[in-house]
Amino acid sequence: MPAPQSPKQNRMLAALSLAGYTHLLPLLELVPMPAGYVIYELGLPIKYLYFPTTCIVTRLYETENGACTQIGIIGNEGLADISVLFGGERSRARVIVQSTGEAYRIKAGILKSEFEAGTELRHLLLRFAHALMIQTEQIAVSNRYHTVDQQLAYFLLMSLDRLSGNELHITHEQAGIMLGVRRESVTVAANKLHMAGAIHCRRGHIAIADRKQLEASAGENYKIVKEEYERLLETYLSSASRFGRSPEKQFKRFFQSIE
């Protein structure tokens, strides 16, 4: 039997004080998030913001000629799409569900009011926005200077860090769309990582075989982003501690070594 859903599966919501959490709770709506579902389309108004709990969402930038590449991955550490809180009323990217799960959504106008009111949630949202900015910067660097196998290693680590297991359900074609490269390039890159002992591949599935090797293949970008998200979760933990809760019971280490 699947575990019951709770907004506290989102780490940002779990870091709120009891008063802050109970204030927000009636405003949250649990929604299914099937893989491939488009949350936001480029240029359309944003009506809801989403706190992922068991799903992963990906921001994709599309050019006028139809080419696209992923520019951000968000899981239970954050919120999609935070740009609304900084004045953006329309989506500047296509945002899709990469991995099936669930999320809690809230009306964009309501959360924007909460943010502008300077509540405790504002501090957590700003901290998350900073971490997301660092992630986007490193993706830009990787797209310019890194090989496809380095980009694939980074993408796999960022995705699997936000899932409970060590296996990602994704085809080479889907990974190619995320990375903005041809499917054949992903196949070659995956074979390289497989030969290096970093991953195991089977149709529609990629699993980590040796995490240290995969991190080494990803290069410095993943290390930079990993450290930033560890600081983000420390912020969540310290916020939970200030309100007398037991954070070690609410959080597992975000980046766990996979033997």
CSV table of C-alpha atoms in Angstrom, one decimal:
chain,number,residue,atom,x,y,z
A,1,MET,CA,0.0,0.0,0.0
A,2,PRO,CA,1.5,3.4,-1.0
A,3,ALA,CA,2.4,5.8,1.8
A,4,PRO,CA,-0.3,8.5,2.5
A,5,GLN,CA,0.5,11.9,0.9
A,6,SER,CA,1.4,14.9,3.0
A,7,PRO,CA,2.5,18.4,2.1
A,8,LYS,CA,5.4,17.9,4.4
A,9,GLN,CA,6.9,15.5,1.8
A,10,ASN,CA,8.0,18.8,0.3
A,11,ARG,CA,11.0,19.9,2.3
A,12,MET,CA,10.2,23.6,2.1
A,13,LEU,CA,6.7,23.1,3.5
A,14,ALA,CA,8.1,20.8,6.1
A,15,ALA,CA,10.4,23.5,7.3
A,16,LEU,CA,7.6,25.9,8.2
A,17,SER,CA,6.5,26.6,11.7
A,18,LEU,CA,3.3,24.9,12.9
A,19,ALA,CA,1.5,28.3,12.6
A,20,GLY,CA,2.9,28.9,9.1
A,21,TYR,CA,2.1,25.4,7.9
A,22,THR,CA,-1.5,25.3,9.3
A,23,HIS,CA,-2.1,28.7,7.7
A,24,LEU,CA,-1.0,27.4,4.3
A,25,LEU,CA,-2.5,23.9,4.5
A,26,PRO,CA,-6.2,24.8,3.5
A,27,LEU,CA,-4.8,26.6,0.4
A,28,LEU,CA,-3.0,23.5,-0.9
A,29,GLU,CA,-4.5,21.0,-3.3
A,30,LEU,CA,-3.0,17.6,-4.0
A,31,VAL,CA,-2.8,16.8,-7.7
A,32,PRO,CA,-1.5,13.9,-9.7
A,33,MET,CA,1.6,14.7,-11.9
A,34,PRO,CA,1.9,12.1,-14.7
A,35,ALA,CA,5.2,12.0,-16.7
A,36,GLY,CA,5.0,14.2,-19.8
A,37,TYR,CA,2.2,16.5,-18.4
A,38,VAL,CA,2.8,20.1,-19.3
A,39,ILE,CA,2.4,22.4,-16.3
A,40,TYR,CA,3.2,25.6,-18.1
A,41,GLU,CA,3.5,26.6,-21.7
A,42,LEU,CA,5.8,29.3,-22.9
A,43,GLY,CA,4.1,32.7,-22.8
A,44,LEU,CA,0.9,31.6,-21.1
A,45,PRO,CA,-0.3,33.0,-17.8
A,46,ILE,CA,0.7,31.1,-14.6
A,47,LYS,CA,-2.4,30.3,-12.5
A,48,TYR,CA,-0.9,27.8,-10.0
A,49,LEU,CA,2.4,27.1,-8.4
A,50,TYR,CA,3.4,23.6,-7.5
A,51,PHE,CA,5.2,22.1,-4.5
A,52,PRO,CA,6.4,18.7,-5.7
A,53,THR,CA,6.3,15.8,-3.2
A,54,THR,CA,7.0,12.6,-5.2
A,55,CYS,CA,7.4,13.9,-8.8
A,56,ILE,CA,10.2,15.8,-10.6
A,57,VAL,CA,9.5,18.7,-13.0
A,58,THR,CA,11.8,20.1,-15.6
A,59,ARG,CA,12.0,23.5,-17.1
A,60,LEU,CA,12.7,23.5,-20.9
A,61,TYR,CA,13.8,26.4,-23.0
A,62,GLU,CA,12.6,26.2,-26.6
A,63,THR,CA,14.1,28.3,-29.5
A,64,GLU,CA,12.0,29.6,-32.4
A,65,ASN,CA,13.2,26.8,-34.6
A,66,GLY,CA,11.9,24.2,-32.2
A,67,ALA,CA,15.2,23.2,-30.5
A,68,CYS,CA,15.0,22.8,-26.7
A,69,THR,CA,17.1,22.0,-23.7
A,70,GLN,CA,16.4,21.6,-20.0
A,71,ILE,CA,17.4,24.6,-17.8
A,72,GLY,CA,16.4,23.4,-14.4
A,73,ILE,CA,15.2,20.3,-12.4
A,74,ILE,CA,12.9,20.7,-9.4
A,75,GLY,CA,11.9,18.1,-6.9
A,76,ASN,CA,10.6,18.0,-3.3
A,77,GLU,CA,13.2,20.6,-2.3
A,78,GLY,CA,11.4,23.4,-4.1
A,79,LEU,CA,8.6,25.1,-6.0
A,80,ALA,CA,7.6,25.5,-9.7
A,81,ASP,CA,7.5,28.2,-11.0
A,82,ILE,CA,9.0,30.7,-8.6
A,83,SER,CA,9.4,33.4,-11.3
A,84,VAL,CA,5.8,34.5,-10.5
A,85,LEU,CA,7.0,35.8,-7.1
A,86,PHE,CA,9.4,38.2,-8.8
A,87,GLY,CA,6.9,39.8,-11.2
A,88,GLY,CA,6.7,37.3,-14.0
A,89,GLU,CA,3.0,36.6,-14.8
A,90,ARG,CA,3.7,34.5,-17.8
A,91,SER,CA,5.9,31.4,-18.1
A,92,ARG,CA,9.2,32.0,-19.8
A,93,ALA,CA,9.8,28.3,-20.3
A,94,ARG,CA,7.8,25.1,-20.9
A,95,VAL,CA,7.7,23.2,-17.7
A,96,ILE,CA,6.8,19.5,-17.8
A,97,VAL,CA,6.7,16.5,-15.4
A,98,GLN,CA,9.8,14.4,-15.9
A,99,SER,CA,9.0,11.7,-13.4
A,100,THR,CA,5.5,10.6,-12.3
A,101,GLY,CA,4.3,11.4,-8.8
A,102,GLU,CA,2.3,14.0,-7.0
A,103,ALA,CA,2.5,17.6,-6.0
A,104,TYR,CA,0.5,20.2,-4.0
A,105,ARG,CA,-0.6,23.3,-6.0
A,106,ILE,CA,-1.6,26.7,-4.7
A,107,LYS,CA,-3.1,29.7,-6.6
A,108,ALA,CA,-0.3,31.9,-7.8
A,109,GLY,CA,-1.9,35.1,-6.6
A,110,ILE,CA,-2.3,33.7,-3.1
A,111,LEU,CA,1.3,32.6,-2.7
A,112,LYS,CA,2.5,35.9,-4.2
A,113,SER,CA,0.6,37.7,-1.5
A,114,GLU,CA,2.2,35.5,1.2
A,115,PHE,CA,5.6,36.2,-0.3
A,116,GLU,CA,5.1,39.9,-0.4
A,117,ALA,CA,3.8,39.9,3.2
A,118,GLY,CA,7.2,38.9,4.4
A,119,THR,CA,6.2,35.7,6.1
A,120,GLU,CA,8.7,33.0,7.1
A,121,LEU,CA,8.0,31.3,3.8
A,122,ARG,CA,9.5,34.3,2.0
A,123,HIS,CA,13.0,33.4,3.5
A,124,LEU,CA,12.7,29.8,2.3
A,125,LEU,CA,11.6,30.8,-1.1
A,126,LEU,CA,14.4,33.3,-1.6
A,127,ARG,CA,16.9,30.6,-0.5
A,128,PHE,CA,15.5,28.2,-3.0
A,129,ALA,CA,15.5,30.8,-5.7
A,130,HIS,CA,19.2,31.3,-5.1
A,131,ALA,CA,19.9,27.6,-5.3
A,132,LEU,CA,17.9,27.3,-8.6
A,133,MET,CA,19.9,30.2,-10.0
A,134,ILE,CA,23.1,28.4,-9.3
A,135,GLN,CA,21.7,25.3,-11.0
A,136,THR,CA,20.7,27.2,-14.1
A,137,GLU,CA,24.1,28.9,-14.3
A,138,GLN,CA,25.9,25.5,-14.2
A,139,ILE,CA,23.7,24.0,-16.8
A,140,ALA,CA,24.5,26.9,-19.1
A,141,VAL,CA,28.3,26.3,-18.5
A,142,SER,CA,27.8,22.6,-19.1
A,143,ASN,CA,25.9,23.0,-22.3
A,144,ARG,CA,28.7,25.2,-23.7
A,145,TYR,CA,31.8,23.4,-22.5
A,146,HIS,CA,31.0,19.8,-21.6
A,147,THR,CA,30.7,16.6,-23.6
A,148,VAL,CA,27.4,14.8,-23.9
A,149,ASP,CA,28.5,12.1,-21.5
A,150,GLN,CA,29.3,14.7,-18.9
A,151,GLN,CA,26.0,16.4,-19.4
A,152,LEU,CA,24.2,13.0,-19.2
A,153,ALA,CA,26.0,12.1,-15.9
A,154,TYR,CA,25.0,15.5,-14.5
A,155,PHE,CA,21.4,15.1,-15.6
A,156,LEU,CA,21.1,11.6,-14.1
A,157,LEU,CA,22.6,12.7,-10.7
A,158,MET,CA,20.3,15.7,-10.5
A,159,SER,CA,17.3,13.6,-11.3
A,160,LEU,CA,18.1,10.7,-9.0
A,161,ASP,CA,18.9,12.9,-6.1
A,162,ARG,CA,15.2,13.8,-6.1
A,163,LEU,CA,13.9,10.2,-6.2
A,164,SER,CA,13.9,7.6,-3.5
A,165,GLY,CA,15.7,4.9,-5.6
A,166,ASN,CA,18.7,4.7,-7.8
A,167,GLU,CA,16.9,4.1,-11.1
A,168,LEU,CA,15.5,6.6,-13.6
A,169,HIS,CA,12.7,5.6,-16.0
A,170,ILE,CA,13.7,7.4,-19.2
A,171,THR,CA,14.4,6.6,-22.8
A,172,HIS,CA,17.5,7.8,-24.7
A,173,GLU,CA,15.1,9.9,-26.8
A,174,GLN,CA,13.6,11.6,-23.8
A,175,ALA,CA,17.1,12.2,-22.3
A,176,GLY,CA,18.1,13.7,-25.7
A,177,ILE,CA,15.2,16.1,-25.5
A,178,MET,CA,16.1,17.2,-22.0
A,179,LEU,CA,19.8,17.7,-23.0
A,180,GLY,CA,19.0,19.3,-26.4
A,181,VAL,CA,21.0,16.6,-28.3
A,182,ARG,CA,20.2,13.7,-30.7
A,183,ARG,CA,19.1,10.4,-29.3
A,184,GLU,CA,22.1,8.7,-31.0
A,185,SER,CA,24.4,11.1,-29.0
A,186,VAL,CA,22.7,10.0,-25.7
A,187,THR,CA,23.2,6.3,-26.7
A,188,VAL,CA,26.9,6.8,-27.3
A,189,ALA,CA,27.2,8.8,-24.0
A,190,ALA,CA,25.3,6.1,-22.1
A,191,ASN,CA,27.5,3.4,-23.5
A,192,LYS,CA,30.6,5.3,-22.4
A,193,LEU,CA,29.2,5.6,-18.8
A,194,HIS,CA,28.2,2.0,-18.9
A,195,MET,CA,31.7,0.9,-20.0
A,196,ALA,CA,33.2,3.0,-17.2
A,197,GLY,CA,31.0,1.1,-14.7
A,198,ALA,CA,29.0,4.2,-13.7
A,199,ILE,CA,25.6,3.1,-14.8
A,200,HIS,CA,23.5,0.1,-16.0
A,201,CYS,CA,21.2,0.6,-18.9
A,202,ARG,CA,18.2,-1.4,-20.1
A,203,ARG,CA,15.3,-0.2,-22.3
A,204,GLY,CA,13.6,2.8,-20.7
A,205,HIS,CA,15.7,2.5,-17.6
A,206,ILE,CA,19.0,3.9,-16.4
A,207,ALA,CA,20.4,3.0,-12.9
A,208,ILE,CA,23.5,4.1,-11.0
A,209,ALA,CA,26.1,1.3,-10.6
A,210,ASP,CA,28.9,3.4,-9.1
A,211,ARG,CA,27.9,6.8,-7.8
A,212,LYS,CA,31.4,8.0,-7.3
A,213,GLN,CA,32.3,7.2,-10.8
A,214,LEU,CA,29.2,8.9,-12.1
A,215,GLU,CA,30.0,12.0,-10.1
A,216,ALA,CA,33.6,12.0,-11.5
A,217,SER,CA,32.1,11.8,-15.0
A,218,ALA,CA,29.8,14.7,-14.3
A,219,GLY,CA,32.7,17.0,-13.4
A,220,GLU,CA,32.8,20.2,-11.3
A,221,ASN,CA,29.3,21.5,-12.2
A,222,TYR,CA,27.5,18.8,-10.2
A,223,LYS,CA,29.8,19.3,-7.2
A,224,ILE,CA,29.0,23.1,-7.2
A,225,VAL,CA,25.3,22.5,-7.5
A,226,LYS,CA,25.3,19.7,-4.9
A,227,GLU,CA,27.1,21.9,-2.4
A,228,GLU,CA,24.5,24.7,-2.9
A,229,TYR,CA,21.6,22.3,-2.4
A,230,GLU,CA,23.1,20.9,0.7
A,231,ARG,CA,23.3,24.5,2.0
A,232,LEU,CA,19.6,24.9,1.0
A,233,LEU,CA,18.6,21.9,3.0
A,234,GLU,CA,20.7,23.0,6.0
A,235,THR,CA,18.5,26.2,5.8
A,236,TYR,CA,15.4,24.1,5.9
A,237,LEU,CA,16.8,22.1,8.8
A,238,SER,CA,17.8,25.1,10.8
A,239,SER,CA,14.3,26.7,10.2
A,240,ALA,CA,12.7,23.5,11.5
A,241,SER,CA,15.0,23.5,14.5
A,242,ARG,CA,14.0,27.1,15.5
A,243,PHE,CA,10.5,26.0,15.9
A,244,GLY,CA,11.3,23.1,18.2
A,245,ARG,CA,10.8,20.2,15.8
A,246,SER,CA,13.1,17.2,15.3
A,247,PRO,CA,14.5,17.8,11.9
A,248,GLU,CA,16.4,14.5,11.8
A,249,LYS,CA,13.1,12.7,11.9
A,250,GLN,CA,11.7,14.8,9.1
A,251,PHE,CA,14.6,14.8,6.7
A,252,LYS,CA,16.9,12.2,5.2
A,253,ARG,CA,20.2,13.4,3.8
A,254,PHE,CA,19.4,14.8,0.4
A,255,PHE,CA,22.5,13.3,-1.3
A,256,GLN,CA,22.9,9.8,-0.2
A,257,SER,CA,25.8,7.6,-1.4
A,258,ILE,CA,24.7,4.6,-3.3
A,259,GLU,CA,26.8,1.6,-2.7
